[in-house]
Amino acid sequence: MVRATVFWLAAALLLGGCASSAPGNRVELGSKDDQIIDRHMENVRRLTFDGDNGEAYFSGDGKKLIFQSNRPGYACDKIWTMDIDGRNKRMVSPNRGAHTCAFFFPGGMRVVFASTKHLPGECPPKPETPAGARYVWPLYPYDIYKANADGSELVRITTNPLYDAEPVVSPDGKQIVFGSQREGDFDIYIMNADGSNVRRLTDRVGYDGGPWFSPDGARIVWRAWYPQYETEKKQWKDCMEKNYILSFPLSLWVMDADGSNKRLILNNGATNFAPSWHPDGNRIVFASNMDDWRADIKEYGHNFELYLINLDGKGLERITYNKTFDSFPMFSPDGNKLVWASNRDPKKPRQTDIYIADWVR
């Protein structure tokens, strides 16, 4: 999981569209060239209207969403919950500090998220980043917290001077998988729900992040980039020392929940991002810039769309056809709805909002 607000550069005016004969939603934005086509989705609804909003994830019963927002009046991202129709928005994180990567425990009575509440100051200072970088993801020194779904009884469950974030709870509520910089590299770890028994699941030099449990809890999907050349290794070392990540190409991987049986799903040179599972446990939904309309043969651009792919790497299918950012997809537990974040409103071209749609099987 990455903070939605860092993707403001992905925003662009909707300058064109692609045709599709598959069932789905078609939005007219002024001319036939200003169309958004969402395959397999109908009844698309926008749920947020203020500020930047991202990483909206369903509760186990599919009735609630938890998300992050830096809406006006707040200096940095906070964690909120709302009903799936956008009503009853409620801030559940502390008002001080930056917050990201929230998730419900089974039953919906408890939540988990990353926070800098333990640090002094209203918001953490941004780390030093290279001049001219097109996209930089700051690695704030988050720790992971649990709380009741209303934000009460907040408990810090990791203590690490570097980045601990991206927590996702196992379907039985007993384990939390997360991304961490705690051993000098960026790897995936798993721990008991109370923060005990932390185990490292990845150990290759490079980026391993965005882990997500399968519906049965037996497997984990994640995104990765491993430097091969000396220039890449030097660049990665600099990233870890200065606490940021650049826009590397990201491949998709799956492993068993104990870290064994790692296997590559997709490696196409693009930035494949924010993977999560279809409820059938056999497909992955994710975002990618593989079809960026501004991309040339040397470099992919900022436009991310949604895709589905089978666990064997076959059956790749594009879901959204838009001229701007679509990412952070998650299916409802019953598979009847899809929620995601998008910059598709031409009146808010540099802001991200949460959308939900009915899924056409």
mmCIF file of C-alpha atoms in Angstrom:
data_model
loop_
_atom_site.group_PDB
_atom_site.id
_atom_site.type_symbol
_atom_site.label_atom_id
_atom_site.label_comp_id
_atom_site.label_asym_id
_atom_site.label_seq_id
_atom_site.Cartn_x
_atom_site.Cartn_y
_atom_site.Cartn_z
ATOM 1 C CA MET A 1 0.000 0.000 0.000
ATOM 2 C CA VAL A 2 1.196 3.486 -0.844
ATOM 3 C CA ARG A 3 -0.337 6.748 0.285
ATOM 4 C CA ALA A 4 -2.839 7.923 -2.302
ATOM 5 C CA THR A 5 -1.746 11.534 -2.090
ATOM 6 C CA VAL A 6 1.710 10.863 -3.494
ATOM 7 C CA PHE A 7 0.091 9.972 -6.798
ATOM 8 C CA TRP A 8 -1.053 13.516 -7.552
ATOM 9 C CA LEU A 9 1.336 13.528 -10.507
ATOM 10 C CA ALA A 10 -0.696 10.709 -12.037
ATOM 11 C CA ALA A 11 -3.632 13.087 -12.521
ATOM 12 C CA ALA A 12 -4.321 14.366 -16.025
ATOM 13 C CA LEU A 13 -7.291 15.868 -17.867
ATOM 14 C CA LEU A 14 -9.426 13.204 -19.541
ATOM 15 C CA LEU A 15 -8.388 13.737 -23.139
ATOM 16 C CA GLY A 16 -9.596 10.556 -24.787
ATOM 17 C CA GLY A 17 -11.104 7.100 -24.449
ATOM 18 C CA CYS A 18 -10.987 3.517 -25.703
ATOM 19 C CA ALA A 19 -13.907 1.455 -26.910
ATOM 20 C CA SER A 20 -14.945 -1.876 -25.446
ATOM 21 C CA SER A 21 -17.731 -4.308 -26.251
ATOM 22 C CA ALA A 22 -17.666 -5.965 -22.813
ATOM 23 C CA PRO A 23 -20.476 -5.291 -20.294
ATOM 24 C CA GLY A 24 -19.719 -2.309 -18.132
ATOM 25 C CA ASN A 25 -20.062 1.377 -17.403
ATOM 26 C CA ARG A 26 -19.660 4.176 -19.942
ATOM 27 C CA VAL A 27 -19.354 7.769 -18.726
ATOM 28 C CA GLU A 28 -19.733 10.623 -21.210
ATOM 29 C CA LEU A 29 -17.656 13.655 -20.228
ATOM 30 C CA GLY A 30 -18.494 16.059 -23.020
ATOM 31 C CA SER A 31 -17.528 14.363 -26.282
ATOM 32 C CA LYS A 32 -17.065 10.900 -27.705
ATOM 33 C CA ASP A 33 -13.330 11.235 -27.094
ATOM 34 C CA ASP A 34 -13.855 12.025 -23.397
ATOM 35 C CA GLN A 35 -15.214 8.656 -22.305
ATOM 36 C CA ILE A 36 -14.416 6.435 -19.366
ATOM 37 C CA ILE A 37 -15.186 2.786 -19.999
ATOM 38 C CA ASP A 38 -15.153 0.347 -17.089
ATOM 39 C CA ARG A 39 -15.442 -3.277 -18.146
ATOM 40 C CA HIS A 40 -17.431 -5.589 -15.846
ATOM 41 C CA MET A 41 -18.606 -2.620 -13.776
ATOM 42 C CA GLU A 42 -22.018 -1.005 -13.600
ATOM 43 C CA ASN A 43 -23.623 1.639 -11.388
ATOM 44 C CA VAL A 44 -20.350 3.434 -10.640
ATOM 45 C CA ARG A 45 -20.714 5.764 -7.642
ATOM 46 C CA ARG A 46 -18.319 8.291 -6.215
ATOM 47 C CA LEU A 47 -18.053 8.138 -2.414
ATOM 48 C CA THR A 48 -15.709 11.023 -1.508
ATOM 49 C CA PHE A 49 -15.666 14.642 -2.621
ATOM 50 C CA ASP A 50 -13.157 16.491 -0.406
ATOM 51 C CA GLY A 51 -9.368 16.421 -0.558
ATOM 52 C CA ASP A 52 -7.321 13.368 -1.561
ATOM 53 C CA ASN A 53 -8.689 9.946 -0.637
ATOM 54 C CA GLY A 54 -7.290 6.482 -1.181
ATOM 55 C CA GLU A 55 -6.786 2.881 -0.073
ATOM 56 C CA ALA A 56 -10.438 2.104 0.678
ATOM 57 C CA TYR A 57 -10.887 -1.484 1.871
ATOM 58 C CA PHE A 58 -13.994 -3.487 2.774
ATOM 59 C CA SER A 59 -14.966 -4.828 6.176
ATOM 60 C CA GLY A 60 -15.564 -8.565 6.379
ATOM 61 C CA ASP A 61 -19.318 -8.181 6.000
ATOM 62 C CA GLY A 62 -18.922 -5.865 3.019
ATOM 63 C CA LYS A 63 -20.937 -3.077 4.641
ATOM 64 C CA LYS A 64 -18.147 -0.678 5.633
ATOM 65 C CA LEU A 65 -15.007 0.821 4.098
ATOM 66 C CA ILE A 66 -11.901 2.075 5.825
ATOM 67 C CA PHE A 67 -9.766 4.600 3.953
ATOM 68 C CA GLN A 68 -7.285 7.441 4.305
ATOM 69 C CA SER A 69 -7.845 11.088 3.492
ATOM 70 C CA ASN A 70 -6.026 14.404 3.734
ATOM 71 C CA ARG A 71 -9.187 16.466 3.314
ATOM 72 C CA PRO A 72 -9.173 20.192 4.148
ATOM 73 C CA GLY A 73 -8.653 20.961 7.817
ATOM 74 C CA TYR A 74 -6.072 18.191 8.316
ATOM 75 C CA ALA A 75 -2.350 18.668 7.756
ATOM 76 C CA CYS A 76 -1.665 15.072 6.691
ATOM 77 C CA ASP A 77 -3.499 11.801 6.068
ATOM 78 C CA LYS A 78 -5.987 10.478 8.630
ATOM 79 C CA ILE A 79 -7.928 7.216 8.733
ATOM 80 C CA TRP A 80 -11.694 7.269 8.207
ATOM 81 C CA THR A 81 -14.533 4.772 7.948
ATOM 82 C CA MET A 82 -17.781 5.064 6.011
ATOM 83 C CA ASP A 83 -20.704 2.980 4.814
ATOM 84 C CA ILE A 84 -20.393 1.624 1.284
ATOM 85 C CA ASP A 85 -22.865 4.258 0.093
ATOM 86 C CA GLY A 86 -20.511 7.001 1.338
ATOM 87 C CA ARG A 87 -22.572 7.914 4.387
ATOM 88 C CA ASN A 88 -21.509 8.080 8.027
ATOM 89 C CA LYS A 89 -17.915 9.167 7.446
ATOM 90 C CA ARG A 90 -15.994 9.101 10.717
ATOM 91 C CA MET A 91 -12.351 9.780 11.494
ATOM 92 C CA VAL A 92 -10.984 6.907 13.581
ATOM 93 C CA SER A 93 -7.263 7.721 13.734
ATOM 94 C CA PRO A 94 -5.669 10.230 16.115
ATOM 95 C CA ASN A 95 -5.733 13.820 14.930
ATOM 96 C CA ARG A 96 -1.957 14.151 15.322
ATOM 97 C CA GLY A 97 0.496 12.422 13.001
ATOM 98 C CA ALA A 98 0.322 10.941 9.525
ATOM 99 C CA HIS A 99 -1.634 7.720 9.030
ATOM 100 C CA THR A 100 -1.849 5.171 6.231
ATOM 101 C CA CYS A 101 -2.696 1.605 5.220
ATOM 102 C CA ALA A 102 -5.786 0.770 7.287
ATOM 103 C CA PHE A 103 -7.560 -2.589 7.388
ATOM 104 C CA PHE A 104 -10.468 -4.204 9.256
ATOM 105 C CA PHE A 105 -10.130 -7.241 11.476
ATOM 106 C CA PRO A 106 -12.718 -9.982 10.849
ATOM 107 C CA GLY A 107 -16.000 -9.016 12.481
ATOM 108 C CA GLY A 108 -15.367 -5.337 11.868
ATOM 109 C CA MET A 109 -14.959 -4.443 15.546
ATOM 110 C CA ARG A 110 -11.226 -3.723 15.376
ATOM 111 C CA VAL A 111 -8.975 -2.003 12.827
ATOM 112 C CA VAL A 112 -5.261 -1.759 12.148
ATOM 113 C CA PHE A 113 -3.297 1.064 10.518
ATOM 114 C CA ALA A 114 0.153 2.658 10.377
ATOM 115 C CA SER A 115 0.792 5.943 12.164
ATOM 116 C CA THR A 116 3.427 8.456 13.219
ATOM 117 C CA LYS A 117 1.429 9.393 16.330
ATOM 118 C CA HIS A 118 4.406 8.401 18.503
ATOM 119 C CA LEU A 119 6.609 11.074 16.888
ATOM 120 C CA PRO A 120 6.762 14.749 17.865
ATOM 121 C CA GLY A 121 5.082 17.288 15.633
ATOM 122 C CA GLU A 122 1.773 17.401 13.839
ATOM 123 C CA CYS A 123 3.140 15.684 10.715
ATOM 124 C CA PRO A 124 6.518 14.034 10.006
ATOM 125 C CA PRO A 125 9.095 16.019 8.026
ATOM 126 C CA LYS A 126 9.631 14.864 4.462
ATOM 127 C CA PRO A 127 12.918 13.016 3.872
ATOM 128 C CA GLU A 128 15.563 14.283 1.498
ATOM 129 C CA THR A 129 14.754 13.243 -2.058
ATOM 130 C CA PRO A 130 16.681 13.505 -5.341
ATOM 131 C CA ALA A 131 16.148 16.657 -7.381
ATOM 132 C CA GLY A 132 14.073 16.178 -10.499
ATOM 133 C CA ALA A 133 12.619 12.788 -9.550
ATOM 134 C CA ARG A 134 9.237 12.315 -11.203
ATOM 135 C CA TYR A 135 7.785 10.263 -8.393
ATOM 136 C CA VAL A 136 9.091 9.817 -4.842
ATOM 137 C CA TRP A 137 7.436 7.834 -2.061
ATOM 138 C CA PRO A 138 8.721 9.042 1.335
ATOM 139 C CA LEU A 139 9.260 6.288 3.891
ATOM 140 C CA TYR A 140 8.070 7.890 7.097
ATOM 141 C CA PRO A 141 8.928 6.095 10.368
ATOM 142 C CA TYR A 142 5.450 4.622 10.799
ATOM 143 C CA ASP A 143 4.599 2.064 13.418
ATOM 144 C CA ILE A 144 1.537 -0.179 13.349
ATOM 145 C CA TYR A 145 -1.426 0.384 15.683
ATOM 146 C CA LYS A 146 -4.641 -1.452 16.515
ATOM 147 C CA ALA A 147 -7.839 0.197 17.712
ATOM 148 C CA ASN A 148 -11.545 -0.350 18.049
ATOM 149 C CA ALA A 149 -13.464 0.487 14.885
ATOM 150 C CA ASP A 150 -14.448 3.832 16.436
ATOM 151 C CA GLY A 151 -10.787 4.692 17.124
ATOM 152 C CA SER A 152 -10.885 4.004 20.860
ATOM 153 C CA GLU A 153 -8.442 1.783 22.794
ATOM 154 C CA LEU A 154 -5.532 2.572 20.492
ATOM 155 C CA VAL A 155 -2.589 0.184 20.983
ATOM 156 C CA ARG A 156 0.830 0.396 19.334
ATOM 157 C CA ILE A 157 1.973 -3.097 18.290
ATOM 158 C CA THR A 158 5.322 -2.406 16.565
ATOM 159 C CA THR A 159 8.260 -0.348 17.772
ATOM 160 C CA ASN A 160 10.748 0.368 15.022
ATOM 161 C CA PRO A 161 12.682 3.566 14.202
ATOM 162 C CA LEU A 162 12.185 2.868 10.480
ATOM 163 C CA TYR A 163 9.144 2.178 8.298
ATOM 164 C CA ASP A 164 6.521 -0.352 9.484
ATOM 165 C CA ALA A 165 3.289 -0.101 7.472
ATOM 166 C CA GLU A 166 1.044 -1.823 4.891
ATOM 167 C CA PRO A 167 -0.662 -4.108 7.449
ATOM 168 C CA VAL A 168 -3.236 -6.601 6.148
ATOM 169 C CA VAL A 169 -5.039 -8.947 8.541
ATOM 170 C CA SER A 170 -5.412 -12.664 7.821
ATOM 171 C CA PRO A 171 -8.971 -13.941 7.277
ATOM 172 C CA ASP A 172 -8.956 -15.653 10.687
ATOM 173 C CA GLY A 173 -7.711 -12.498 12.414
ATOM 174 C CA LYS A 174 -4.680 -14.214 13.938
ATOM 175 C CA GLN A 175 -1.888 -12.811 11.758
ATOM 176 C CA ILE A 176 -0.856 -9.480 10.234
ATOM 177 C CA VAL A 177 1.382 -9.271 7.181
ATOM 178 C CA PHE A 178 3.181 -5.983 6.579
ATOM 179 C CA GLY A 179 6.044 -4.190 4.835
ATOM 180 C CA SER A 180 9.049 -3.009 6.805
ATOM 181 C CA GLN A 181 12.422 -1.359 6.470
ATOM 182 C CA ARG A 182 13.517 -2.631 9.884
ATOM 183 C CA GLU A 183 16.544 -4.633 8.729
ATOM 184 C CA GLY A 184 17.940 -2.056 6.314
ATOM 185 C CA ASP A 185 16.170 -3.372 3.230
ATOM 186 C CA PHE A 186 12.459 -3.265 2.367
ATOM 187 C CA ASP A 187 10.879 -6.650 3.039
ATOM 188 C CA ILE A 188 7.667 -8.430 3.964
ATOM 189 C CA TYR A 189 7.104 -9.652 7.502
ATOM 190 C CA ILE A 190 4.347 -11.487 9.323
ATOM 191 C CA MET A 191 3.442 -11.287 13.015
ATOM 192 C CA ASN A 192 0.762 -12.360 15.432
ATOM 193 C CA ALA A 193 -2.158 -9.968 15.709
ATOM 194 C CA ASP A 194 -0.787 -8.614 19.002
ATOM 195 C CA GLY A 195 2.567 -7.750 17.408
ATOM 196 C CA SER A 196 4.470 -10.749 18.761
ATOM 197 C CA ASN A 197 6.438 -13.417 16.881
ATOM 198 C CA VAL A 198 7.614 -11.274 13.959
ATOM 199 C CA ARG A 199 9.007 -13.357 11.075
ATOM 200 C CA ARG A 200 10.666 -12.176 7.882
ATOM 201 C CA LEU A 201 9.177 -13.681 4.688
ATOM 202 C CA THR A 202 11.372 -12.109 1.967
ATOM 203 C CA ASP A 203 15.127 -11.570 1.946
ATOM 204 C CA ARG A 204 16.216 -10.596 -1.570
ATOM 205 C CA VAL A 205 17.906 -7.221 -1.884
ATOM 206 C CA GLY A 206 15.365 -4.768 -3.260
ATOM 207 C CA TYR A 207 11.758 -3.808 -2.768
ATOM 208 C CA ASP A 208 9.117 -6.252 -1.480
ATOM 209 C CA GLY A 209 5.867 -4.515 -0.542
ATOM 210 C CA GLY A 210 2.089 -4.358 -0.599
ATOM 211 C CA PRO A 211 1.471 -7.878 0.790
ATOM 212 C CA TRP A 212 -2.105 -9.206 0.832
ATOM 213 C CA PHE A 213 -3.536 -12.479 2.180
ATOM 214 C CA SER A 214 -5.577 -14.730 -0.086
ATOM 215 C CA PRO A 215 -9.233 -15.317 0.944
ATOM 216 C CA ASP A 216 -8.273 -18.597 2.634
ATOM 217 C CA GLY A 217 -5.179 -17.107 4.290
ATOM 218 C CA ALA A 218 -2.894 -19.700 2.714
ATOM 219 C CA ARG A 219 -1.044 -17.396 0.300
ATOM 220 C CA ILE A 220 0.232 -13.836 -0.010
ATOM 221 C CA VAL A 221 0.493 -11.710 -3.144
ATOM 222 C CA TRP A 222 2.963 -8.809 -3.274
ATOM 223 C CA ARG A 223 4.844 -6.453 -5.588
ATOM 224 C CA ALA A 224 8.620 -6.445 -5.989
ATOM 225 C CA TRP A 225 11.648 -4.922 -7.668
ATOM 226 C CA TYR A 226 15.154 -6.389 -7.394
ATOM 227 C CA PRO A 227 18.149 -4.349 -8.627
ATOM 228 C CA GLN A 228 20.391 -6.278 -11.009
ATOM 229 C CA TYR A 229 23.056 -3.856 -12.188
ATOM 230 C CA GLU A 230 25.568 -1.961 -10.103
ATOM 231 C CA THR A 231 23.943 1.374 -10.913
ATOM 232 C CA GLU A 232 20.586 0.007 -9.741
ATOM 233 C CA LYS A 233 22.101 -1.430 -6.569
ATOM 234 C CA LYS A 234 23.726 1.903 -5.787
ATOM 235 C CA GLN A 235 20.456 3.701 -6.414
ATOM 236 C CA TRP A 236 18.584 1.297 -4.129
ATOM 237 C CA LYS A 237 21.173 1.661 -1.374
ATOM 238 C CA ASP A 238 20.738 5.417 -1.556
ATOM 239 C CA CYS A 239 16.949 5.015 -1.304
ATOM 240 C CA MET A 240 17.213 2.934 1.850
ATOM 241 C CA GLU A 241 19.747 5.253 3.483
ATOM 242 C CA LYS A 242 17.621 8.343 2.758
ATOM 243 C CA ASN A 243 14.219 6.690 3.356
ATOM 244 C CA TYR A 244 12.383 6.975 0.057
ATOM 245 C CA ILE A 245 11.402 4.841 -2.931
ATOM 246 C CA LEU A 246 11.432 5.891 -6.585
ATOM 247 C CA SER A 247 9.144 4.772 -9.420
ATOM 248 C CA PHE A 248 10.762 1.420 -10.097
ATOM 249 C CA PRO A 249 9.178 -1.197 -12.370
ATOM 250 C CA LEU A 250 7.316 -3.651 -10.148
ATOM 251 C CA SER A 251 6.568 -7.314 -10.778
ATOM 252 C CA LEU A 252 3.853 -9.377 -9.070
ATOM 253 C CA TRP A 253 4.621 -12.437 -6.939
ATOM 254 C CA VAL A 254 2.760 -15.002 -4.834
ATOM 255 C CA MET A 255 4.081 -17.080 -1.940
ATOM 256 C CA ASP A 256 2.681 -19.347 0.736
ATOM 257 C CA ALA A 257 1.875 -17.590 4.005
ATOM 258 C CA ASP A 258 5.009 -19.007 5.633
ATOM 259 C CA GLY A 259 7.232 -17.454 2.940
ATOM 260 C CA SER A 260 7.785 -20.646 0.963
ATOM 261 C CA ASN A 261 6.967 -21.480 -2.646
ATOM 262 C CA LYS A 262 7.610 -18.015 -4.096
ATOM 263 C CA ARG A 263 6.566 -17.705 -7.733
ATOM 264 C CA LEU A 264 6.474 -14.902 -10.263
ATOM 265 C CA ILE A 265 3.107 -13.966 -11.772
ATOM 266 C CA LEU A 266 3.833 -10.921 -13.924
ATOM 267 C CA ASN A 267 7.035 -9.197 -15.006
ATOM 268 C CA ASN A 268 6.449 -6.878 -17.962
ATOM 269 C CA GLY A 269 8.730 -3.915 -17.218
ATOM 270 C CA ALA A 270 5.818 -1.757 -16.067
ATOM 271 C CA THR A 271 4.893 -0.675 -12.553
ATOM 272 C CA ASN A 272 2.348 -3.283 -11.466
ATOM 273 C CA PHE A 273 0.859 -2.072 -8.230
ATOM 274 C CA ALA A 274 -1.647 -2.571 -5.381
ATOM 275 C CA PRO A 275 -2.458 -6.271 -5.905
ATOM 276 C CA SER A 276 -5.325 -7.894 -4.005
ATOM 277 C CA TRP A 277 -7.416 -11.026 -4.509
ATOM 278 C CA HIS A 278 -10.619 -11.874 -6.253
ATOM 279 C CA PRO A 279 -12.822 -13.734 -3.722
ATOM 280 C CA ASP A 280 -12.455 -16.933 -5.755
ATOM 281 C CA GLY A 281 -8.793 -17.061 -4.693
ATOM 282 C CA ASN A 282 -7.676 -17.807 -8.246
ATOM 283 C CA ARG A 283 -7.238 -14.296 -9.650
ATOM 284 C CA ILE A 284 -5.441 -11.092 -8.713
ATOM 285 C CA VAL A 285 -6.809 -7.593 -9.305
ATOM 286 C CA PHE A 286 -4.165 -4.878 -9.542
ATOM 287 C CA ALA A 287 -3.216 -1.530 -11.056
ATOM 288 C CA SER A 288 -0.587 -1.010 -13.740
ATOM 289 C CA ASN A 289 0.753 1.611 -16.122
ATOM 290 C CA MET A 290 1.478 -1.016 -18.804
ATOM 291 C CA ASP A 291 -0.917 0.682 -21.255
ATOM 292 C CA ASP A 292 -0.117 4.283 -20.391
ATOM 293 C CA TRP A 293 -1.244 6.478 -23.279
ATOM 294 C CA ARG A 294 1.803 8.741 -22.812
ATOM 295 C CA ALA A 295 4.373 5.989 -22.507
ATOM 296 C CA ASP A 296 7.107 5.352 -25.038
ATOM 297 C CA ILE A 297 9.262 2.265 -25.448
ATOM 298 C CA LYS A 298 11.773 3.448 -22.850
ATOM 299 C CA GLU A 299 9.595 4.511 -19.956
ATOM 300 C CA TYR A 300 6.083 3.994 -18.648
ATOM 301 C CA GLY A 301 4.011 6.966 -17.541
ATOM 302 C CA HIS A 302 1.693 7.974 -14.722
ATOM 303 C CA ASN A 303 -1.622 6.589 -15.952
ATOM 304 C CA PHE A 304 -2.602 3.491 -13.998
ATOM 305 C CA GLU A 305 -5.533 1.259 -14.971
ATOM 306 C CA LEU A 306 -7.096 -1.798 -13.303
ATOM 307 C CA TYR A 307 -6.458 -5.366 -14.476
ATOM 308 C CA LEU A 308 -7.208 -8.973 -13.576
ATOM 309 C CA ILE A 309 -4.769 -11.855 -13.974
ATOM 310 C CA ASN A 310 -4.830 -15.567 -13.121
ATOM 311 C CA LEU A 311 -2.394 -16.985 -10.585
ATOM 312 C CA ASP A 312 -0.517 -18.753 -13.369
ATOM 313 C CA GLY A 313 0.145 -15.401 -15.054
ATOM 314 C CA LYS A 314 -2.348 -16.071 -17.848
ATOM 315 C CA GLY A 315 -5.709 -14.523 -18.644
ATOM 316 C CA LEU A 316 -4.620 -10.883 -18.291
ATOM 317 C CA GLU A 317 -7.669 -8.629 -18.707
ATOM 318 C CA ARG A 318 -7.901 -4.852 -18.601
ATOM 319 C CA ILE A 319 -10.829 -3.509 -16.547
ATOM 320 C CA THR A 320 -10.702 0.297 -16.758
ATOM 321 C CA TYR A 321 -10.125 2.490 -19.801
ATOM 322 C CA ASN A 322 -9.406 5.984 -18.557
ATOM 323 C CA LYS A 323 -6.919 8.734 -19.295
ATOM 324 C CA THR A 324 -5.822 9.153 -15.698
ATOM 325 C CA PHE A 325 -5.137 7.304 -12.454
ATOM 326 C CA ASP A 326 -7.143 4.239 -11.301
ATOM 327 C CA SER A 327 -5.651 2.103 -8.523
ATOM 328 C CA PHE A 328 -6.021 0.449 -5.076
ATOM 329 C CA PRO A 329 -8.746 -2.023 -6.151
ATOM 330 C CA MET A 330 -10.477 -4.412 -3.735
ATOM 331 C CA PHE A 331 -13.422 -6.747 -4.283
ATOM 332 C CA SER A 332 -16.149 -7.017 -1.685
ATOM 333 C CA PRO A 333 -16.054 -10.382 0.129
ATOM 334 C CA ASP A 334 -18.976 -11.677 -1.951
ATOM 335 C CA GLY A 335 -17.421 -10.461 -5.194
ATOM 336 C CA ASN A 336 -20.435 -8.323 -6.078
ATOM 337 C CA LYS A 337 -18.705 -4.952 -5.789
ATOM 338 C CA LEU A 338 -15.351 -3.369 -6.531
ATOM 339 C CA VAL A 339 -13.948 -0.331 -4.739
ATOM 340 C CA TRP A 340 -10.956 1.679 -5.981
ATOM 341 C CA ALA A 341 -9.358 5.137 -6.059
ATOM 342 C CA SER A 342 -9.320 7.379 -9.116
ATOM 343 C CA ASN A 343 -8.484 10.837 -10.461
ATOM 344 C CA ARG A 344 -11.241 10.556 -13.070
ATOM 345 C CA ASP A 345 -13.200 13.684 -12.122
ATOM 346 C CA PRO A 346 -12.104 16.369 -14.644
ATOM 347 C CA LYS A 347 -13.139 19.064 -12.146
ATOM 348 C CA LYS A 348 -10.582 17.669 -9.653
ATOM 349 C CA PRO A 349 -7.753 16.583 -12.001
ATOM 350 C CA ARG A 350 -5.091 16.495 -9.291
ATOM 351 C CA GLN A 351 -7.118 14.902 -6.503
ATOM 352 C CA THR A 352 -8.022 11.313 -5.766
ATOM 353 C CA ASP A 353 -11.450 10.025 -4.745
ATOM 354 C CA ILE A 354 -13.019 6.701 -3.826
ATOM 355 C CA TYR A 355 -15.385 4.987 -6.265
ATOM 356 C CA ILE A 356 -17.484 1.836 -5.955
ATOM 357 C CA ALA A 357 -19.268 -0.207 -8.614
ATOM 358 C CA ASP A 358 -21.369 -3.312 -9.023
ATOM 359 C CA TRP A 359 -19.316 -6.102 -10.572
ATOM 360 C CA VAL A 360 -20.745 -7.778 -13.678
ATOM 361 C CA ARG A 361 -19.569 -11.376 -13.549
#
